[in-house]
Amino acid sequence: MKPSPLVLRSDPATGRLPTTARPESYDLNVSLDPDAGRFSGSVRIAVDVAAPVKDLTLHAVGLSISKAAVDGAGIPLSSLRADAAAETVTLVLKEPLAAGRHSIELAWTGELGKHMKGLYQSKAEHEGHTENYAFTHFEPTDACRMFPSFDEPEFK
């Protein structure tokens, strides 16, 4: 069966995103709490949509999304589909989004990882007490562990 042209999904075998929606810019804010091992963030992504779409898929994994909006219109969190295997989240839209420039807004929380992937926590002893630090490692595609994004090589 041929998929509908209004439904754009990531390729489940590769996790690659469709190229119909391309990011133009990101306005990213992240707050860290290394001692609690947590972080939160928000992002506004300007995207150029080449053809009408019914969903938008971004790379994201291990994040608890608390707010989603497209062009200022809120999207019910129940309309988000996370796919941990593909490391994606899909925003299912009530109405098709027309071709042109649009804005995606997301807010989320997450836990600092324990391994060198995405945003992770490291500890060190200093003058008799433990200090907590947060570091990043985004190669090759681990930025999706810190913030939702279009992490495709051809978009960079």
mmCIF file of the C-alpha atoms, coordinates in Angstrom:
data_MODEL
# 
_entry.id   MODEL 
# 
loop_
_atom_site.group_PDB 
_atom_site.id 
_atom_site.type_symbol 
_atom_site.label_atom_id 
_atom_site.label_alt_id 
_atom_site.label_comp_id 
_atom_site.label_asym_id 
_atom_site.label_entity_id 
_atom_site.label_seq_id 
_atom_site.pdbx_PDB_ins_code 
_atom_site.Cartn_x 
_atom_site.Cartn_y 
_atom_site.Cartn_z 
_atom_site.occupancy 
_atom_site.B_iso_or_equiv 
_atom_site.pdbx_formal_charge 
_atom_site.auth_seq_id 
_atom_site.auth_comp_id 
_atom_site.auth_asym_id 
_atom_site.auth_atom_id 
_atom_site.pdbx_PDB_model_num 
ATOM 1   C CA . MET A 1 1   ? 0.000  0.000  0.000  1.00 0.00 ? 1   MET A CA 1 
ATOM 2   C CA . LYS A 1 2   ? 1.355  3.421  -0.951 1.00 0.00 ? 2   LYS A CA 1 
ATOM 3   C CA . PRO A 1 3   ? 1.544  5.856  2.016  1.00 0.00 ? 3   PRO A CA 1 
ATOM 4   C CA . SER A 1 4   ? -0.547 9.022  1.957  1.00 0.00 ? 4   SER A CA 1 
ATOM 5   C CA . PRO A 1 5   ? 1.409  12.100 0.813  1.00 0.00 ? 5   PRO A CA 1 
ATOM 6   C CA . LEU A 1 6   ? 0.152  13.910 3.942  1.00 0.00 ? 6   LEU A CA 1 
ATOM 7   C CA . VAL A 1 7   ? 1.700  11.438 6.376  1.00 0.00 ? 7   VAL A CA 1 
ATOM 8   C CA . LEU A 1 8   ? 5.464  11.644 6.683  1.00 0.00 ? 8   LEU A CA 1 
ATOM 9   C CA . ARG A 1 9   ? 7.114  9.057  8.867  1.00 0.00 ? 9   ARG A CA 1 
ATOM 10  C CA . SER A 1 10  ? 10.683 8.255  9.686  1.00 0.00 ? 10  SER A CA 1 
ATOM 11  C CA . ASP A 1 11  ? 12.167 5.183  8.073  1.00 0.00 ? 11  ASP A CA 1 
ATOM 12  C CA . PRO A 1 12  ? 11.904 2.594  10.891 1.00 0.00 ? 12  PRO A CA 1 
ATOM 13  C CA . ALA A 1 13  ? 14.929 0.691  9.617  1.00 0.00 ? 13  ALA A CA 1 
ATOM 14  C CA . THR A 1 14  ? 17.282 3.674  9.678  1.00 0.00 ? 14  THR A CA 1 
ATOM 15  C CA . GLY A 1 15  ? 15.593 6.301  11.873 1.00 0.00 ? 15  GLY A CA 1 
ATOM 16  C CA . ARG A 1 16  ? 16.053 8.791  9.016  1.00 0.00 ? 16  ARG A CA 1 
ATOM 17  C CA . LEU A 1 17  ? 13.561 11.640 8.889  1.00 0.00 ? 17  LEU A CA 1 
ATOM 18  C CA . PRO A 1 18  ? 11.533 12.712 5.870  1.00 0.00 ? 18  PRO A CA 1 
ATOM 19  C CA . THR A 1 19  ? 13.007 15.684 4.004  1.00 0.00 ? 19  THR A CA 1 
ATOM 20  C CA . THR A 1 20  ? 9.718  17.536 3.489  1.00 0.00 ? 20  THR A CA 1 
ATOM 21  C CA . ALA A 1 21  ? 10.157 19.599 6.692  1.00 0.00 ? 21  ALA A CA 1 
ATOM 22  C CA . ARG A 1 22  ? 13.589 21.204 6.975  1.00 0.00 ? 22  ARG A CA 1 
ATOM 23  C CA . PRO A 1 23  ? 14.837 23.198 9.971  1.00 0.00 ? 23  PRO A CA 1 
ATOM 24  C CA . GLU A 1 24  ? 15.905 26.792 9.293  1.00 0.00 ? 24  GLU A CA 1 
ATOM 25  C CA . SER A 1 25  ? 16.895 27.848 12.829 1.00 0.00 ? 25  SER A CA 1 
ATOM 26  C CA . TYR A 1 26  ? 16.720 26.813 16.481 1.00 0.00 ? 26  TYR A CA 1 
ATOM 27  C CA . ASP A 1 27  ? 16.145 28.991 19.570 1.00 0.00 ? 27  ASP A CA 1 
ATOM 28  C CA . LEU A 1 28  ? 17.189 26.604 22.354 1.00 0.00 ? 28  LEU A CA 1 
ATOM 29  C CA . ASN A 1 29  ? 17.106 27.048 26.143 1.00 0.00 ? 29  ASN A CA 1 
ATOM 30  C CA . VAL A 1 30  ? 18.376 24.367 28.528 1.00 0.00 ? 30  VAL A CA 1 
ATOM 31  C CA . SER A 1 31  ? 18.522 24.422 32.339 1.00 0.00 ? 31  SER A CA 1 
ATOM 32  C CA . LEU A 1 32  ? 20.796 21.931 34.089 1.00 0.00 ? 32  LEU A CA 1 
ATOM 33  C CA . ASP A 1 33  ? 20.765 20.549 37.615 1.00 0.00 ? 33  ASP A CA 1 
ATOM 34  C CA . PRO A 1 34  ? 23.818 18.248 37.749 1.00 0.00 ? 34  PRO A CA 1 
ATOM 35  C CA . ASP A 1 35  ? 23.319 17.536 41.470 1.00 0.00 ? 35  ASP A CA 1 
ATOM 36  C CA . ALA A 1 36  ? 19.779 16.235 40.850 1.00 0.00 ? 36  ALA A CA 1 
ATOM 37  C CA . GLY A 1 37  ? 20.825 14.539 37.601 1.00 0.00 ? 37  GLY A CA 1 
ATOM 38  C CA . ARG A 1 38  ? 18.068 16.308 35.648 1.00 0.00 ? 38  ARG A CA 1 
ATOM 39  C CA . PHE A 1 39  ? 17.615 18.971 32.999 1.00 0.00 ? 39  PHE A CA 1 
ATOM 40  C CA . SER A 1 40  ? 14.780 20.807 31.266 1.00 0.00 ? 40  SER A CA 1 
ATOM 41  C CA . GLY A 1 41  ? 14.524 22.769 28.094 1.00 0.00 ? 41  GLY A CA 1 
ATOM 42  C CA . SER A 1 42  ? 12.487 24.529 25.486 1.00 0.00 ? 42  SER A CA 1 
ATOM 43  C CA . VAL A 1 43  ? 13.046 25.094 21.809 1.00 0.00 ? 43  VAL A CA 1 
ATOM 44  C CA . ARG A 1 44  ? 11.465 27.058 18.994 1.00 0.00 ? 44  ARG A CA 1 
ATOM 45  C CA . ILE A 1 45  ? 12.373 25.604 15.616 1.00 0.00 ? 45  ILE A CA 1 
ATOM 46  C CA . ALA A 1 46  ? 11.674 27.519 12.411 1.00 0.00 ? 46  ALA A CA 1 
ATOM 47  C CA . VAL A 1 47  ? 10.958 24.957 9.701  1.00 0.00 ? 47  VAL A CA 1 
ATOM 48  C CA . ASP A 1 48  ? 10.327 25.180 5.981  1.00 0.00 ? 48  ASP A CA 1 
ATOM 49  C CA . VAL A 1 49  ? 7.674  22.692 4.875  1.00 0.00 ? 49  VAL A CA 1 
ATOM 50  C CA . ALA A 1 50  ? 7.864  21.787 1.172  1.00 0.00 ? 50  ALA A CA 1 
ATOM 51  C CA . ALA A 1 51  ? 4.426  20.126 0.878  1.00 0.00 ? 51  ALA A CA 1 
ATOM 52  C CA . PRO A 1 52  ? 1.361  19.793 3.129  1.00 0.00 ? 52  PRO A CA 1 
ATOM 53  C CA . VAL A 1 53  ? 1.946  17.433 6.087  1.00 0.00 ? 53  VAL A CA 1 
ATOM 54  C CA . LYS A 1 54  ? -0.293 15.822 8.679  1.00 0.00 ? 54  LYS A CA 1 
ATOM 55  C CA . ASP A 1 55  ? 2.558  15.011 11.089 1.00 0.00 ? 55  ASP A CA 1 
ATOM 56  C CA . LEU A 1 56  ? 6.032  16.261 11.889 1.00 0.00 ? 56  LEU A CA 1 
ATOM 57  C CA . THR A 1 57  ? 8.706  13.824 13.032 1.00 0.00 ? 57  THR A CA 1 
ATOM 58  C CA . LEU A 1 58  ? 11.832 14.880 14.925 1.00 0.00 ? 58  LEU A CA 1 
ATOM 59  C CA . HIS A 1 59  ? 14.643 12.966 16.558 1.00 0.00 ? 59  HIS A CA 1 
ATOM 60  C CA . ALA A 1 60  ? 14.176 12.658 20.336 1.00 0.00 ? 60  ALA A CA 1 
ATOM 61  C CA . VAL A 1 61  ? 14.734 9.876  22.863 1.00 0.00 ? 61  VAL A CA 1 
ATOM 62  C CA . GLY A 1 62  ? 14.446 9.691  26.638 1.00 0.00 ? 62  GLY A CA 1 
ATOM 63  C CA . LEU A 1 63  ? 12.746 13.088 26.934 1.00 0.00 ? 63  LEU A CA 1 
ATOM 64  C CA . SER A 1 64  ? 9.419  13.802 28.662 1.00 0.00 ? 64  SER A CA 1 
ATOM 65  C CA . ILE A 1 65  ? 7.715  16.399 26.499 1.00 0.00 ? 65  ILE A CA 1 
ATOM 66  C CA . SER A 1 66  ? 5.456  18.704 28.506 1.00 0.00 ? 66  SER A CA 1 
ATOM 67  C CA . LYS A 1 67  ? 4.420  21.190 25.794 1.00 0.00 ? 67  LYS A CA 1 
ATOM 68  C CA . ALA A 1 68  ? 4.056  21.039 22.019 1.00 0.00 ? 68  ALA A CA 1 
ATOM 69  C CA . ALA A 1 69  ? 2.775  23.693 19.625 1.00 0.00 ? 69  ALA A CA 1 
ATOM 70  C CA . VAL A 1 70  ? 2.940  24.469 15.921 1.00 0.00 ? 70  VAL A CA 1 
ATOM 71  C CA . ASP A 1 71  ? 2.507  28.105 14.873 1.00 0.00 ? 71  ASP A CA 1 
ATOM 72  C CA . GLY A 1 72  ? 1.369  28.892 18.426 1.00 0.00 ? 72  GLY A CA 1 
ATOM 73  C CA . ALA A 1 73  ? -1.470 26.335 18.421 1.00 0.00 ? 73  ALA A CA 1 
ATOM 74  C CA . GLY A 1 74  ? -1.064 23.761 21.166 1.00 0.00 ? 74  GLY A CA 1 
ATOM 75  C CA . ILE A 1 75  ? -0.941 20.067 20.315 1.00 0.00 ? 75  ILE A CA 1 
ATOM 76  C CA . PRO A 1 76  ? -2.423 17.674 22.885 1.00 0.00 ? 76  PRO A CA 1 
ATOM 77  C CA . LEU A 1 77  ? 0.345  15.591 24.427 1.00 0.00 ? 77  LEU A CA 1 
ATOM 78  C CA . SER A 1 78  ? -1.817 12.548 23.708 1.00 0.00 ? 78  SER A CA 1 
ATOM 79  C CA . SER A 1 79  ? -1.218 13.308 20.010 1.00 0.00 ? 79  SER A CA 1 
ATOM 80  C CA . LEU A 1 80  ? 2.532  12.755 20.321 1.00 0.00 ? 80  LEU A CA 1 
ATOM 81  C CA . ARG A 1 81  ? 3.945  9.391  19.279 1.00 0.00 ? 81  ARG A CA 1 
ATOM 82  C CA . ALA A 1 82  ? 7.330  8.383  20.624 1.00 0.00 ? 82  ALA A CA 1 
ATOM 83  C CA . ASP A 1 83  ? 9.333  5.639  18.928 1.00 0.00 ? 83  ASP A CA 1 
ATOM 84  C CA . ALA A 1 84  ? 12.279 4.708  21.161 1.00 0.00 ? 84  ALA A CA 1 
ATOM 85  C CA . ALA A 1 85  ? 13.707 2.261  18.612 1.00 0.00 ? 85  ALA A CA 1 
ATOM 86  C CA . ALA A 1 86  ? 13.847 4.930  15.876 1.00 0.00 ? 86  ALA A CA 1 
ATOM 87  C CA . GLU A 1 87  ? 14.715 7.647  18.472 1.00 0.00 ? 87  GLU A CA 1 
ATOM 88  C CA . THR A 1 88  ? 11.916 9.868  17.184 1.00 0.00 ? 88  THR A CA 1 
ATOM 89  C CA . VAL A 1 89  ? 8.820  11.712 18.332 1.00 0.00 ? 89  VAL A CA 1 
ATOM 90  C CA . THR A 1 90  ? 5.982  12.515 15.946 1.00 0.00 ? 90  THR A CA 1 
ATOM 91  C CA . LEU A 1 91  ? 3.646  15.479 16.394 1.00 0.00 ? 91  LEU A CA 1 
ATOM 92  C CA . VAL A 1 92  ? 0.280  14.409 14.973 1.00 0.00 ? 92  VAL A CA 1 
ATOM 93  C CA . LEU A 1 93  ? -1.530 17.516 13.730 1.00 0.00 ? 93  LEU A CA 1 
ATOM 94  C CA . LYS A 1 94  ? -5.298 18.022 13.832 1.00 0.00 ? 94  LYS A CA 1 
ATOM 95  C CA . GLU A 1 95  ? -5.279 19.715 10.399 1.00 0.00 ? 95  GLU A CA 1 
ATOM 96  C CA . PRO A 1 96  ? -2.705 19.421 7.599  1.00 0.00 ? 96  PRO A CA 1 
ATOM 97  C CA . LEU A 1 97  ? 0.065  21.984 7.773  1.00 0.00 ? 97  LEU A CA 1 
ATOM 98  C CA . ALA A 1 98  ? 0.405  23.944 4.532  1.00 0.00 ? 98  ALA A CA 1 
ATOM 99  C CA . ALA A 1 99  ? 3.662  24.317 2.667  1.00 0.00 ? 99  ALA A CA 1 
ATOM 100 C CA . GLY A 1 100 ? 5.722  27.305 3.843  1.00 0.00 ? 100 GLY A CA 1 
ATOM 101 C CA . ARG A 1 101 ? 7.552  28.514 6.931  1.00 0.00 ? 101 ARG A CA 1 
ATOM 102 C CA . HIS A 1 102 ? 6.270  27.406 10.341 1.00 0.00 ? 102 HIS A CA 1 
ATOM 103 C CA . SER A 1 103 ? 7.309  27.362 13.981 1.00 0.00 ? 103 SER A CA 1 
ATOM 104 C CA . ILE A 1 104 ? 7.501  24.303 16.255 1.00 0.00 ? 104 ILE A CA 1 
ATOM 105 C CA . GLU A 1 105 ? 7.664  24.909 20.016 1.00 0.00 ? 105 GLU A CA 1 
ATOM 106 C CA . LEU A 1 106 ? 8.494  22.158 22.494 1.00 0.00 ? 106 LEU A CA 1 
ATOM 107 C CA . ALA A 1 107 ? 9.293  21.970 26.222 1.00 0.00 ? 107 ALA A CA 1 
ATOM 108 C CA . TRP A 1 108 ? 10.652 18.875 27.991 1.00 0.00 ? 108 TRP A CA 1 
ATOM 109 C CA . THR A 1 109 ? 12.520 17.392 30.924 1.00 0.00 ? 109 THR A CA 1 
ATOM 110 C CA . GLY A 1 110 ? 15.081 14.635 30.997 1.00 0.00 ? 110 GLY A CA 1 
ATOM 111 C CA . GLU A 1 111 ? 17.567 12.798 33.156 1.00 0.00 ? 111 GLU A CA 1 
ATOM 112 C CA . LEU A 1 112 ? 21.290 13.197 32.723 1.00 0.00 ? 112 LEU A CA 1 
ATOM 113 C CA . GLY A 1 113 ? 22.669 10.017 31.226 1.00 0.00 ? 113 GLY A CA 1 
ATOM 114 C CA . LYS A 1 114 ? 25.224 7.821  32.932 1.00 0.00 ? 114 LYS A CA 1 
ATOM 115 C CA . HIS A 1 115 ? 27.099 7.003  29.719 1.00 0.00 ? 115 HIS A CA 1 
ATOM 116 C CA . MET A 1 116 ? 28.871 9.276  27.251 1.00 0.00 ? 116 MET A CA 1 
ATOM 117 C CA . LYS A 1 117 ? 25.793 9.921  25.102 1.00 0.00 ? 117 LYS A CA 1 
ATOM 118 C CA . GLY A 1 118 ? 23.831 13.148 24.695 1.00 0.00 ? 118 GLY A CA 1 
ATOM 119 C CA . LEU A 1 119 ? 23.822 15.152 27.938 1.00 0.00 ? 119 LEU A CA 1 
ATOM 120 C CA . TYR A 1 120 ? 25.371 13.061 30.680 1.00 0.00 ? 120 TYR A CA 1 
ATOM 121 C CA . GLN A 1 121 ? 26.488 13.328 34.299 1.00 0.00 ? 121 GLN A CA 1 
ATOM 122 C CA . SER A 1 122 ? 30.009 12.855 35.558 1.00 0.00 ? 122 SER A CA 1 
ATOM 123 C CA . LYS A 1 123 ? 31.230 12.914 39.159 1.00 0.00 ? 123 LYS A CA 1 
ATOM 124 C CA . ALA A 1 124 ? 34.604 13.793 40.604 1.00 0.00 ? 124 ALA A CA 1 
ATOM 125 C CA . GLU A 1 125 ? 36.058 13.961 44.093 1.00 0.00 ? 125 GLU A CA 1 
ATOM 126 C CA . HIS A 1 126 ? 37.369 17.377 45.024 1.00 0.00 ? 126 HIS A CA 1 
ATOM 127 C CA . GLU A 1 127 ? 38.699 18.380 48.442 1.00 0.00 ? 127 GLU A CA 1 
ATOM 128 C CA . GLY A 1 128 ? 36.911 15.495 50.135 1.00 0.00 ? 128 GLY A CA 1 
ATOM 129 C CA . HIS A 1 129 ? 33.491 15.793 48.549 1.00 0.00 ? 129 HIS A CA 1 
ATOM 130 C CA . THR A 1 130 ? 31.814 14.649 45.349 1.00 0.00 ? 130 THR A CA 1 
ATOM 131 C CA . GLU A 1 131 ? 31.089 17.243 42.667 1.00 0.00 ? 131 GLU A CA 1 
ATOM 132 C CA . ASN A 1 132 ? 28.606 16.621 39.868 1.00 0.00 ? 132 ASN A CA 1 
ATOM 133 C CA . TYR A 1 133 ? 29.154 17.856 36.324 1.00 0.00 ? 133 TYR A CA 1 
ATOM 134 C CA . ALA A 1 134 ? 27.192 17.741 33.078 1.00 0.00 ? 134 ALA A CA 1 
ATOM 135 C CA . PHE A 1 135 ? 28.889 17.109 29.746 1.00 0.00 ? 135 PHE A CA 1 
ATOM 136 C CA . THR A 1 136 ? 27.688 16.577 26.185 1.00 0.00 ? 136 THR A CA 1 
ATOM 137 C CA . HIS A 1 137 ? 28.575 14.097 23.491 1.00 0.00 ? 137 HIS A CA 1 
ATOM 138 C CA . PHE A 1 138 ? 26.457 14.477 20.358 1.00 0.00 ? 138 PHE A CA 1 
ATOM 139 C CA . GLU A 1 139 ? 28.245 12.277 17.842 1.00 0.00 ? 139 GLU A CA 1 
ATOM 140 C CA . PRO A 1 140 ? 26.976 10.769 15.710 1.00 0.00 ? 140 PRO A CA 1 
ATOM 141 C CA . THR A 1 141 ? 23.280 11.349 16.559 1.00 0.00 ? 141 THR A CA 1 
ATOM 142 C CA . ASP A 1 142 ? 23.125 11.703 20.337 1.00 0.00 ? 142 ASP A CA 1 
ATOM 143 C CA . ALA A 1 143 ? 21.888 15.320 20.437 1.00 0.00 ? 143 ALA A CA 1 
ATOM 144 C CA . CYS A 1 144 ? 18.350 13.829 20.426 1.00 0.00 ? 144 CYS A CA 1 
ATOM 145 C CA . ARG A 1 145 ? 19.003 12.757 24.035 1.00 0.00 ? 145 ARG A CA 1 
ATOM 146 C CA . MET A 1 146 ? 19.222 16.422 25.061 1.00 0.00 ? 146 MET A CA 1 
ATOM 147 C CA . PHE A 1 147 ? 16.666 18.160 22.825 1.00 0.00 ? 147 PHE A CA 1 
ATOM 148 C CA . PRO A 1 148 ? 14.173 17.328 20.060 1.00 0.00 ? 148 PRO A CA 1 
ATOM 149 C CA . SER A 1 149 ? 15.696 18.151 16.677 1.00 0.00 ? 149 SER A CA 1 
ATOM 150 C CA . PHE A 1 150 ? 16.004 17.348 13.005 1.00 0.00 ? 150 PHE A CA 1 
ATOM 151 C CA . ASP A 1 151 ? 19.357 15.602 13.403 1.00 0.00 ? 151 ASP A CA 1 
ATOM 152 C CA . GLU A 1 152 ? 19.916 14.658 9.761  1.00 0.00 ? 152 GLU A CA 1 
ATOM 153 C CA . PRO A 1 153 ? 23.300 15.076 8.055  1.00 0.00 ? 153 PRO A CA 1 
ATOM 154 C CA . GLU A 1 154 ? 21.758 16.733 5.001  1.00 0.00 ? 154 GLU A CA 1 
ATOM 155 C CA . PHE A 1 155 ? 20.061 19.385 7.183  1.00 0.00 ? 155 PHE A CA 1 
ATOM 156 C CA . LYS A 1 156 ? 23.357 20.679 8.580  1.00 0.00 ? 156 LYS A CA 1 
# 
